[in-house]
XYZ file of N, CA and C in Angstrom:
780
model
N 28.202 -9.050 -3.977
C 26.850 -9.520 -4.304
C 26.645 -9.484 -5.812
N 26.019 -10.509 -6.355
C 25.815 -10.590 -7.795
C 24.882 -9.486 -8.276
N 25.084 -9.115 -9.550
C 24.199 -8.105 -10.148
C 22.778 -8.644 -10.215
N 21.817 -7.776 -9.925
C 20.414 -8.181 -9.982
C 19.907 -8.153 -11.419
N 19.006 -9.054 -11.734
C 18.309 -9.031 -13.014
C 17.076 -8.157 -12.851
N 17.095 -6.952 -13.415
C 15.993 -6.013 -13.206
C 14.677 -6.518 -13.767
N 14.753 -7.533 -14.662
C 13.528 -8.090 -15.210
C 12.776 -8.904 -14.164
N 13.435 -9.254 -13.066
C 12.789 -10.006 -11.990
C 12.819 -9.247 -10.661
N 13.455 -8.100 -10.667
C 13.644 -7.336 -9.437
C 12.338 -6.703 -8.966
N 12.079 -6.823 -7.671
C 10.937 -6.157 -7.036
C 11.455 -4.936 -6.291
N 10.918 -3.765 -6.615
C 11.247 -2.539 -5.886
C 10.194 -2.318 -4.812
N 10.618 -2.322 -3.561
C 9.704 -2.178 -2.426
C 9.737 -0.718 -1.972
N 8.586 -0.087 -1.996
C 8.458 1.345 -1.721
C 7.956 1.521 -0.289
N 8.780 2.142 0.571
C 8.438 2.263 1.990
C 8.609 3.694 2.484
N 7.499 4.438 2.651
C 7.575 5.742 3.297
C 7.653 5.560 4.813
N 8.373 6.436 5.486
C 8.519 6.307 6.934
C 8.381 7.680 7.594
N 7.564 7.733 8.631
C 7.414 8.952 9.421
C 7.345 8.556 10.887
N 8.353 8.950 11.643
C 8.469 8.542 13.048
C 8.326 7.027 13.175
N 9.162 6.320 12.439
C 8.997 4.870 12.311
C 9.907 4.018 13.163
N 10.620 4.619 14.110
C 11.642 3.866 14.842
C 11.100 2.638 15.555
N 9.892 2.718 16.075
C 9.361 1.633 16.907
C 9.139 0.340 16.135
N 8.801 0.454 14.835
C 8.364 -0.737 14.114
C 9.153 -1.054 12.855
N 9.918 -0.100 12.329
C 10.527 -0.319 11.012
C 11.499 -1.485 11.009
N 12.149 -1.768 12.136
C 13.055 -2.909 12.186
C 12.342 -4.218 11.894
N 11.181 -4.395 12.510
C 10.392 -5.609 12.266
C 9.914 -5.670 10.824
N 9.578 -4.510 10.266
C 9.145 -4.462 8.872
C 10.269 -4.916 7.951
N 11.476 -4.405 8.186
C 12.627 -4.817 7.381
C 12.908 -6.306 7.564
N 12.808 -6.784 8.798
C 13.029 -8.215 9.057
C 12.049 -9.077 8.253
N 10.819 -8.595 8.097
C 9.831 -9.366 7.334
C 10.201 -9.434 5.856
N 10.921 -8.424 5.364
C 11.407 -8.446 3.978
C 12.619 -9.382 3.868
N 13.526 -9.295 4.826
C 14.698 -10.162 4.812
C 14.310 -11.639 4.889
N 13.157 -11.921 5.486
C 12.704 -13.306 5.652
C 12.017 -13.863 4.408
N 11.863 -13.068 3.366
C 11.178 -13.532 2.163
C 11.915 -14.687 1.493
N 11.138 -15.660 1.012
C 11.734 -16.728 0.215
C 12.269 -16.198 -1.109
N 11.576 -15.235 -1.692
C 12.015 -14.573 -2.919
C 12.959 -13.449 -2.529
N 14.186 -13.498 -3.023
C 15.218 -12.588 -2.529
C 15.685 -11.542 -3.547
N 15.081 -11.516 -4.723
C 15.506 -10.556 -5.748
C 14.710 -9.264 -5.583
N 15.131 -8.427 -4.633
C 14.396 -7.212 -4.322
C 15.346 -6.091 -3.922
N 14.834 -4.888 -3.998
C 15.467 -3.723 -3.406
C 14.400 -3.030 -2.556
N 14.798 -2.521 -1.411
C 13.858 -1.847 -0.516
C 14.304 -0.396 -0.372
N 13.436 0.519 -0.788
C 13.766 1.936 -0.759
C 12.915 2.601 0.321
N 13.571 2.981 1.402
C 12.891 3.571 2.563
C 13.165 5.069 2.567
N 12.105 5.858 2.573
C 12.240 7.313 2.578
C 11.740 7.859 3.907
N 12.669 8.412 4.694
C 12.254 9.080 5.929
C 11.698 10.446 5.569
N 10.424 10.678 5.932
C 9.706 11.882 5.526
C 9.946 13.030 6.509
N 11.230 13.332 6.720
C 11.641 14.434 7.599
C 10.995 14.275 8.985
N 11.173 13.101 9.569
C 10.536 12.781 10.847
C 11.098 13.628 11.984
N 10.219 14.161 12.855
C 10.684 14.923 14.028
C 10.974 14.003 15.210
N 11.922 13.071 15.012
C 12.216 12.084 16.052
C 13.704 12.022 16.385
N 14.395 13.127 16.083
C 15.833 13.200 16.374
C 16.626 12.079 15.708
N 16.166 11.658 14.555
C 16.899 10.654 13.783
C 16.738 9.226 14.255
N 15.764 8.979 15.133
C 15.608 7.625 15.669
C 15.233 6.619 14.575
N 14.314 6.984 13.700
C 13.915 6.091 12.622
C 15.054 5.846 11.648
N 15.778 6.909 11.318
C 16.922 6.786 10.415
C 17.960 5.846 10.997
N 18.245 5.984 12.285
C 19.221 5.109 12.941
C 18.770 3.655 12.909
N 17.459 3.432 13.082
C 16.937 2.067 13.065
C 17.126 1.427 11.693
N 16.926 2.214 10.630
C 17.091 1.684 9.269
C 18.559 1.447 8.961
N 19.435 2.343 9.404
C 20.859 2.230 9.085
C 21.481 0.947 9.641
N 20.910 0.416 10.698
C 21.410 -0.854 11.228
C 21.325 -1.955 10.162
N 20.367 -1.812 9.259
C 20.179 -2.796 8.193
C 20.827 -2.355 6.884
N 20.655 -1.090 6.513
C 21.181 -0.621 5.228
C 22.707 -0.614 5.205
N 23.328 -0.500 6.370
C 24.791 -0.504 6.426
C 25.388 -1.877 6.137
N 24.572 -2.923 6.274
C 25.100 -4.282 6.074
C 24.448 -5.025 4.913
N 23.389 -4.457 4.323
C 22.704 -5.097 3.194
C 22.446 -4.028 2.138
N 23.150 -4.131 1.002
C 23.046 -3.078 -0.006
C 21.772 -3.130 -0.830
N 20.892 -4.049 -0.511
C 19.566 -4.034 -1.142
C 18.629 -3.040 -0.455
N 19.000 -2.605 0.736
C 18.186 -1.678 1.522
C 18.758 -0.273 1.360
N 17.952 0.623 0.823
C 18.393 1.984 0.536
C 17.605 2.968 1.398
N 18.305 3.831 2.085
C 17.673 4.850 2.924
C 17.838 6.215 2.272
N 16.742 6.931 2.140
C 16.758 8.299 1.634
C 16.167 9.195 2.713
N 16.877 10.255 3.044
C 16.407 11.205 4.056
C 15.851 12.437 3.348
N 14.530 12.590 3.382
C 13.897 13.734 2.728
C 14.221 15.018 3.489
N 14.482 16.080 2.734
C 14.827 17.357 3.356
C 13.609 18.114 3.863
N 12.412 17.667 3.481
C 11.192 18.294 3.958
C 10.088 17.254 4.065
N 9.076 17.568 4.844
C 7.942 16.666 5.015
C 6.955 16.869 3.870
N 6.654 15.800 3.150
C 5.748 15.877 2.004
C 4.555 14.933 2.121
N 4.444 14.219 3.248
C 3.386 13.228 3.385
C 3.767 11.935 2.683
N 2.947 10.925 2.858
C 3.255 9.614 2.281
C 3.328 9.667 0.761
N 2.537 10.553 0.143
C 2.547 10.654 -1.317
C 3.898 11.123 -1.823
N 4.431 12.178 -1.218
C 5.728 12.680 -1.635
C 6.853 11.708 -1.346
N 6.802 11.072 -0.174
C 7.845 10.104 0.188
C 7.827 8.910 -0.761
N 6.644 8.445 -1.109
C 6.551 7.328 -2.054
C 7.075 7.734 -3.428
N 6.803 8.961 -3.853
C 7.301 9.399 -5.153
C 8.822 9.462 -5.187
N 9.435 9.896 -4.098
C 10.898 9.913 -4.023
C 11.437 8.500 -4.240
N 10.816 7.525 -3.583
C 11.249 6.132 -3.724
C 10.978 5.610 -5.130
N 9.826 5.937 -5.686
C 9.478 5.467 -7.030
C 10.467 5.977 -8.078
N 10.939 7.197 -7.905
C 11.899 7.750 -8.867
C 13.236 7.012 -8.818
N 13.554 6.417 -7.687
C 14.796 5.666 -7.532
C 14.636 4.186 -7.881
N 13.405 3.716 -7.978
C 13.141 2.290 -8.181
C 13.628 1.829 -9.554
N 14.269 0.668 -9.585
C 14.791 0.129 -10.845
C 14.164 -1.206 -11.217
N 13.291 -1.740 -10.392
C 12.725 -3.057 -10.639
C 11.571 -3.058 -11.618
N 11.343 -4.207 -12.192
C 10.165 -4.402 -13.058
C 8.886 -4.351 -12.239
N 8.953 -4.903 -11.034
C 7.767 -4.986 -10.190
C 7.838 -3.925 -9.091
N 6.695 -3.309 -8.831
C 6.589 -2.310 -7.768
C 5.699 -2.874 -6.674
N 6.223 -2.886 -5.455
C 5.444 -3.314 -4.290
C 5.502 -2.212 -3.237
N 4.475 -2.137 -2.423
C 4.412 -1.136 -1.367
C 4.389 -1.834 -0.009
N 5.137 -1.269 0.932
C 5.139 -1.807 2.290
C 5.335 -0.652 3.259
N 4.298 -0.333 4.031
C 4.412 0.742 5.007
C 5.375 0.333 6.119
N 5.962 1.321 6.781
C 7.078 1.071 7.696
C 6.674 0.439 9.023
N 5.390 0.125 9.191
C 4.965 -0.569 10.410
C 4.214 -1.871 10.114
N 4.101 -2.221 8.833
C 3.400 -3.444 8.469
C 4.376 -4.593 8.282
N 3.824 -5.810 8.208
C 4.655 -7.015 8.155
C 4.196 -7.925 7.025
N 5.128 -8.303 6.169
C 4.853 -9.325 5.162
C 5.074 -10.703 5.758
N 4.220 -11.654 5.389
C 4.483 -13.043 5.706
C 5.648 -13.519 4.830
N 6.425 -14.516 5.271
C 7.650 -14.910 4.542
C 7.431 -15.311 3.088
N 6.205 -15.721 2.736
C 5.935 -16.149 1.357
C 5.222 -15.073 0.546
N 5.184 -13.834 1.046
C 4.411 -12.788 0.361
C 4.867 -12.595 -1.081
N 6.132 -12.288 -1.291
C 6.596 -12.009 -2.652
C 6.451 -13.223 -3.560
N 6.831 -14.382 -3.070
C 6.725 -15.602 -3.870
C 5.280 -15.850 -4.292
N 4.365 -15.769 -3.341
C 2.954 -16.035 -3.628
C 2.357 -14.990 -4.572
N 2.664 -13.720 -4.324
C 2.068 -12.668 -5.139
C 2.619 -12.655 -6.562
N 3.885 -12.957 -6.734
C 4.436 -13.028 -8.083
C 3.883 -14.231 -8.840
N 3.716 -15.348 -8.148
C 3.082 -16.516 -8.774
C 1.645 -16.198 -9.164
N 0.935 -15.504 -8.284
C -0.460 -15.136 -8.552
C -0.535 -14.166 -9.729
N 0.369 -13.215 -9.767
C 0.428 -12.251 -10.860
C 0.606 -12.969 -12.198
N 1.505 -13.951 -12.208
C 1.772 -14.699 -13.445
C 0.603 -15.589 -13.818
N -0.004 -16.237 -12.826
C -1.104 -17.156 -13.128
C -2.312 -16.436 -13.704
N -2.515 -15.196 -13.277
C -3.634 -14.402 -13.778
C -3.262 -13.583 -15.022
N -1.974 -13.609 -15.375
C -1.482 -12.757 -16.460
C -1.973 -11.324 -16.254
N -1.797 -10.857 -15.027
C -2.422 -9.609 -14.578
C -1.408 -8.480 -14.479
N -1.870 -7.231 -14.602
C -0.984 -6.092 -14.380
C -0.734 -5.809 -12.903
N -1.720 -6.126 -12.029
C -1.534 -5.898 -10.598
C -2.364 -6.868 -9.785
N -1.858 -7.180 -8.590
C -2.576 -8.052 -7.661
C -2.432 -7.490 -6.253
N -3.309 -7.947 -5.379
C -3.268 -7.565 -3.967
C -3.769 -8.754 -3.174
N -3.627 -8.716 -1.858
C -3.965 -9.907 -1.066
C -4.828 -9.555 0.136
N -5.334 -10.585 0.759
C -6.026 -10.445 2.042
C -4.999 -10.187 3.142
N -5.484 -9.714 4.306
C -4.544 -9.340 5.366
C -5.186 -9.405 6.742
N -4.307 -9.595 7.743
C -4.726 -9.520 9.139
C -4.747 -8.067 9.594
N -5.590 -7.773 10.586
C -5.651 -6.430 11.175
C -5.333 -6.575 12.662
N -4.126 -6.100 13.031
C -3.591 -6.416 14.350
C -3.321 -5.158 15.170
N -3.271 -5.328 16.481
C -2.914 -4.237 17.380
C -1.463 -3.837 17.126
N -1.217 -2.536 17.141
C 0.113 -2.051 16.796
C 1.191 -2.500 17.779
N 0.832 -2.748 19.023
C 1.828 -3.122 20.034
C 1.832 -4.617 20.338
N 0.663 -5.161 20.637
C 0.609 -6.568 21.020
C 0.594 -7.509 19.823
N 0.181 -6.994 18.670
C 0.000 -7.775 17.437
C -1.158 -8.778 17.541
N -1.999 -8.591 18.562
C -3.225 -9.380 18.651
C -4.232 -8.882 17.615
N -5.124 -9.759 17.133
C -6.137 -9.313 16.173
C -7.056 -8.250 16.785
N -7.320 -7.196 16.033
C -8.311 -6.195 16.433
C -9.647 -6.505 15.766
N -9.573 -6.814 14.486
C -10.744 -7.202 13.713
C -10.455 -8.533 13.042
N -11.476 -9.147 12.487
C -11.263 -10.371 11.729
C -10.446 -10.058 10.482
N -9.735 -11.023 9.921
C -8.952 -10.759 8.711
C -9.828 -10.187 7.600
N -9.245 -9.307 6.805
C -9.978 -8.745 5.673
C -9.692 -9.601 4.441
N -10.733 -10.231 3.931
C -10.616 -11.109 2.766
C -11.045 -10.321 1.527
N -10.158 -10.231 0.572
C -10.382 -9.363 -0.585
C -11.283 -10.031 -1.617
N -11.928 -9.229 -2.460
C -12.702 -9.791 -3.569
C -11.784 -10.349 -4.648
N -12.350 -11.115 -5.555
C -11.537 -11.742 -6.602
C -11.006 -10.729 -7.609
N -11.773 -9.691 -7.877
C -11.334 -8.687 -8.842
C -11.760 -7.300 -8.380
N -11.068 -6.298 -8.912
C -11.494 -4.913 -8.770
C -11.374 -4.237 -10.131
N -12.142 -3.172 -10.302
C -12.101 -2.373 -11.525
C -12.278 -0.918 -11.125
N -12.132 -0.025 -12.072
C -12.349 1.394 -11.771
C -13.757 1.610 -11.212
N -14.728 0.982 -11.823
C -16.114 1.166 -11.400
C -16.323 0.694 -9.965
N -15.766 -0.460 -9.602
C -15.967 -0.973 -8.242
C -15.211 -0.132 -7.212
N -14.081 0.452 -7.620
C -13.305 1.278 -6.696
C -14.027 2.562 -6.306
N -14.954 3.008 -7.121
C -15.714 4.211 -6.773
C -16.574 3.989 -5.535
N -16.941 2.734 -5.288
C -17.789 2.411 -4.137
C -16.983 1.998 -2.908
N -15.878 1.326 -3.123
C -15.052 0.878 -1.997
C -13.689 0.476 -2.520
N -12.662 0.660 -1.694
C -11.304 0.286 -2.098
C -10.796 -0.828 -1.196
N -10.778 -2.064 -1.695
C -10.281 -3.182 -0.889
C -8.771 -3.366 -0.985
N -8.097 -2.478 -1.718
C -6.651 -2.615 -1.916
C -5.908 -1.897 -0.802
N -5.281 -2.656 0.072
C -4.416 -2.080 1.093
C -3.007 -2.022 0.517
N -2.354 -0.851 0.527
C -1.079 -0.713 -0.188
C -0.046 -1.790 0.116
N 0.086 -2.182 1.382
C 1.126 -3.148 1.740
C 0.871 -4.545 1.200
N -0.279 -4.751 0.558
C -0.583 -6.053 -0.047
C -0.429 -6.050 -1.565
N -0.136 -4.909 -2.153
C -0.220 -4.751 -3.607
C 1.138 -4.849 -4.284
N 1.110 -5.383 -5.503
C 2.298 -5.427 -6.350
C 1.838 -5.317 -7.800
N 2.581 -4.548 -8.599
C 2.204 -4.454 -10.012
C 3.420 -4.558 -10.928
N 3.108 -4.893 -12.192
C 4.114 -5.183 -13.205
C 4.226 -3.988 -14.147
N 5.374 -3.317 -14.148
C 5.530 -2.126 -14.983
C 5.643 -2.462 -16.466
N 5.728 -3.757 -16.818
C 5.674 -4.153 -18.222
C 4.236 -4.180 -18.732
N 3.282 -4.151 -17.790
C 1.872 -4.242 -18.182
C 1.064 -3.009 -17.833
N 1.599 -2.177 -16.964
C 0.992 -0.878 -16.671
C 2.127 0.075 -16.313
N 2.094 1.304 -16.780
C 3.221 2.208 -16.532
C 3.421 2.476 -15.041
N 4.665 2.758 -14.672
C 4.934 3.203 -13.317
C 4.220 4.535 -13.092
N 3.418 4.588 -12.048
C 2.651 5.795 -11.746
C 3.240 6.504 -10.540
N 2.925 7.798 -10.438
C 3.371 8.592 -9.295
C 2.148 9.139 -8.560
N 2.329 9.428 -7.290
C 1.234 9.844 -6.430
C 0.946 11.342 -6.585
N -0.297 11.685 -6.356
C -0.728 13.078 -6.359
C -0.300 13.716 -5.042
N 0.756 14.506 -5.074
C 1.315 15.047 -3.837
C 0.449 16.128 -3.224
N -0.493 16.650 -3.977
C -1.419 17.628 -3.426
C -2.329 17.032 -2.363
N -2.412 15.708 -2.328
C -3.269 15.029 -1.362
C -2.543 14.715 -0.061
N -1.227 14.937 -0.017
C -0.474 14.651 1.202
C -0.542 13.185 1.564
N -1.094 12.902 2.751
C -1.225 11.514 3.209
C -2.682 11.086 3.326
N -3.589 11.827 2.724
C -5.016 11.534 2.863
C -5.623 11.144 1.522
N -5.961 9.867 1.374
C -6.587 9.295 0.184
C -5.659 9.250 -1.019
N -4.357 9.480 -0.811
C -3.422 9.472 -1.933
C -3.307 8.089 -2.569
N -3.344 7.030 -1.739
C -3.274 5.688 -2.304
C -4.540 5.344 -3.079
N -5.687 5.800 -2.594
C -6.955 5.554 -3.283
C -6.946 6.185 -4.673
N -6.499 7.428 -4.771
C -6.426 8.114 -6.059
C -5.415 7.409 -6.976
N -4.356 6.883 -6.394
C -3.345 6.148 -7.162
C -3.967 4.957 -7.885
N -4.776 4.186 -7.137
C -5.405 3.018 -7.765
C -6.452 3.439 -8.782
N -7.216 4.470 -8.493
C -8.192 4.957 -9.478
C -7.502 5.327 -10.783
N -6.375 6.005 -10.675
C -5.639 6.400 -11.877
C -5.133 5.176 -12.633
N -4.633 4.187 -11.912
C -4.139 2.980 -12.559
C -5.247 2.264 -13.322
N -6.429 2.198 -12.721
C -7.509 1.426 -13.328
C -8.250 2.182 -14.428
N -7.781 3.342 -14.752
C -8.268 4.010 -15.962
C -7.616 3.423 -17.209
N -6.512 2.705 -17.014
C -5.798 2.144 -18.167
C -5.739 0.615 -18.161
N -6.176 -0.019 -17.081
C -6.234 -1.486 -17.050
C -7.643 -1.901 -16.631
N -8.132 -3.038 -17.142
C -9.521 -3.411 -16.842
C -9.733 -3.960 -15.442
N -8.794 -4.804 -14.968
C -8.991 -5.476 -13.689
C -7.674 -5.618 -12.922
N -7.805 -5.680 -11.598
C -6.762 -6.168 -10.724
C -7.331 -7.380 -10.006
N -6.469 -8.259 -9.522
C -6.939 -9.516 -8.962
C -6.569 -9.641 -7.487
N -7.545 -10.063 -6.709
C -7.353 -10.235 -5.282
C -6.991 -11.672 -4.930
N -5.897 -11.838 -4.219
C -5.475 -13.141 -3.719
C -6.096 -13.326 -2.338
N -6.940 -14.316 -2.182
C -7.659 -14.495 -0.925
C -6.776 -15.023 0.205
N -5.564 -15.431 -0.104
C -4.636 -15.834 0.957
C -4.249 -14.628 1.807
N -4.150 -14.829 3.108
C -3.719 -13.776 4.031
C -2.195 -13.765 4.055
N -1.610 -12.675 3.557
C -0.163 -12.621 3.380
C 0.495 -11.434 4.073
N -0.304 -10.604 4.758
C 0.220 -9.376 5.365
C -0.425 -9.169 6.731
N 0.345 -8.608 7.661
C -0.183 -8.152 8.944
C -0.161 -6.627 8.949
N -1.332 -6.041 9.070
C -1.504 -4.585 9.064
C -1.630 -4.105 10.502
N -0.633 -3.355 10.972
C -0.723 -2.769 12.312
C -1.760 -1.650 12.272
N -2.745 -1.770 13.118
C -3.903 -0.892 13.053
C -4.088 -0.178 14.389
N -4.149 1.147 14.315
C -4.429 1.898 15.538
C -5.888 1.690 15.925
N -6.134 1.464 17.205
C -7.505 1.193 17.644
C -8.445 2.349 17.324
N -7.930 3.572 17.350
C -8.789 4.722 17.051
C -9.235 4.727 15.603
N -8.509 4.030 14.719
C -8.867 4.057 13.302
C -10.092 3.208 13.005
N -10.474 2.327 13.938
C -11.609 1.450 13.693
C -12.901 2.248 13.538
N -13.042 3.345 14.280
C -14.283 4.119 14.195
C -14.017 5.591 13.922
N -13.236 6.228 14.775
C -13.096 7.678 14.710
C -12.492 8.199 13.432
N -11.449 7.544 12.945
C -10.766 8.070 11.783
C -11.602 8.000 10.518
N -12.571 7.098 10.451
C -13.431 7.024 9.277
C -14.208 8.319 9.084
N -14.618 8.951 10.192
C -15.348 10.217 10.079
C -14.465 11.299 9.469
N -13.181 11.237 9.765
C -12.253 12.225 9.223
C -12.025 12.048 7.723
N -12.377 10.894 7.210
C -12.121 10.589 5.800
C -13.304 10.964 4.913
N -14.435 11.282 5.499
C -15.634 11.551 4.698
C -15.412 12.703 3.717
N -14.910 13.836 4.211
C -14.697 14.981 3.320
C -13.626 14.683 2.275
N -12.460 14.112 2.665
C -11.492 13.753 1.618
C -12.047 12.777 0.586
N -12.891 11.841 1.033
C -13.498 10.901 0.085
C -14.400 11.651 -0.896
N -15.180 12.576 -0.393
C -16.025 13.407 -1.257
C -15.164 14.196 -2.245
N -14.077 14.753 -1.767
C -13.209 15.545 -2.638
C -12.624 14.703 -3.766
N -12.282 13.449 -3.466
C -11.777 12.569 -4.515
C -12.834 12.349 -5.587
N -14.032 12.035 -5.148
C -15.098 11.737 -6.102
C -15.530 12.970 -6.890
N -15.658 14.087 -6.194
C -16.226 15.283 -6.814
C -15.176 16.156 -7.508
N -14.017 16.356 -6.836
C -13.023 17.284 -7.373
C -11.948 16.607 -8.215
N -11.517 15.410 -7.778
C -10.460 14.726 -8.522
C -11.036 13.943 -9.695
N -12.031 13.107 -9.418
C -12.635 12.297 -10.476
C -13.716 13.035 -11.260
N -14.159 14.158 -10.728
C -15.142 15.029 -11.414
C -16.391 14.268 -11.849
N -16.990 13.568 -10.874
C -18.173 12.762 -11.165
C -19.468 13.557 -11.145
N -19.409 14.797 -10.665
C -20.636 15.561 -10.503
C -21.244 15.309 -9.139
N -22.105 16.211 -8.700
C -22.614 16.152 -7.333
C -23.469 14.914 -7.076
N -24.344 14.575 -8.003
C -25.271 13.458 -7.775
C -24.523 12.130 -7.739
N -23.669 11.896 -8.735
C -22.904 10.645 -8.760
C -21.949 10.560 -7.573
N -21.344 11.679 -7.219
C -20.420 11.680 -6.085
C -21.152 11.328 -4.799
N -22.332 11.909 -4.607
C -23.118 11.612 -3.410
C -23.539 10.140 -3.379
N -23.923 9.618 -4.533
C -24.333 8.214 -4.637
C -23.197 7.288 -4.205
N -21.993 7.522 -4.754
C -20.863 6.659 -4.424
C -20.380 6.879 -2.994
N -20.514 8.089 -2.477
C -20.112 8.362 -1.091
C -21.005 7.598 -0.120
N -22.296 7.566 -0.376
C -23.231 6.827 0.481
C -22.910 5.338 0.456
N -22.632 4.803 -0.732
C -22.281 3.384 -0.831
C -20.964 3.100 -0.097
N -20.000 4.004 -0.251
C -18.710 3.856 0.434
C -18.901 3.837 1.947
N -19.729 4.749 2.481
C -19.962 4.830 3.928
C -20.630 3.555 4.437
N -21.576 3.045 3.682
C -22.295 1.829 4.073
C -21.344 0.629 4.105
N -20.545 0.472 3.051
C -19.610 -0.652 2.973
C -18.539 -0.536 4.059
N -18.070 0.700 4.316
C -17.024 0.915 5.320
C -17.504 0.559 6.720
N -18.774 0.810 6.978
C -19.319 0.484 8.293
C -19.160 -1.001 8.580
N -19.472 -1.834 7.613
C -19.374 -3.280 7.811
C -17.923 -3.752 7.735
N -17.098 -3.039 6.974
C -15.686 -3.415 6.850
C -14.970 -3.300 8.189
N -15.397 -2.349 9.015
C -14.694 -2.100 10.276
C -15.468 -2.581 11.500
N -16.490 -3.389 11.297
C -17.168 -4.021 12.427
C -16.364 -5.219 12.887
N -16.395 -5.468 14.197
C -15.672 -6.633 14.734
C -16.418 -7.919 14.407
């Protein structure tokens, strides 16, 4: 295989935890991309599945050297697994793809074109929200806003990780706060990024299928209230009044975001 040009290489960051059921389809969605200059770094987060997820990935990594499997010696949550992959990433562009989500075949091509057209440091896209097993729609597609900024992210985060890609020539490669484990770590990641860049741009095209657990539509939002408060109050240090203000706005927006 020819040497990759790292100036065009996309590093795909994929944390995996008990991912055997879906990771094959996720990898297939990457292999189907029209844009082929990529590396995919999959980190198994010490899954208690008797190696089932690892075996599923090896079927692909053994025959395609663009797919790299790393077996973590301990469970660190999605934040730690993503950091392991980020440290190994060699591409100019960083993209995220969870081990159960699916890219449409034109995802990389469209997002890189969009990134260039906006002369932007990062972009993200709209996405479908589908049942994890049947892949039928659970909710209507989520259509992203045209732009986001640090200020707008305090009220709501429309950036779903599997839709995002950023250019390390325009914003430094960042690492996740591992103290957060798998709860709100991606949200804090974007907040940190937007402290140094003014805007990110939303591509209104639907380019990703997000496998969504039905319980996450309502129940899991309640579990996020305290972590959301902790981000605003303890991580961002906004103070009690400002934190409460943004938490109320976040709860209101989230209610409509997850309505059918």
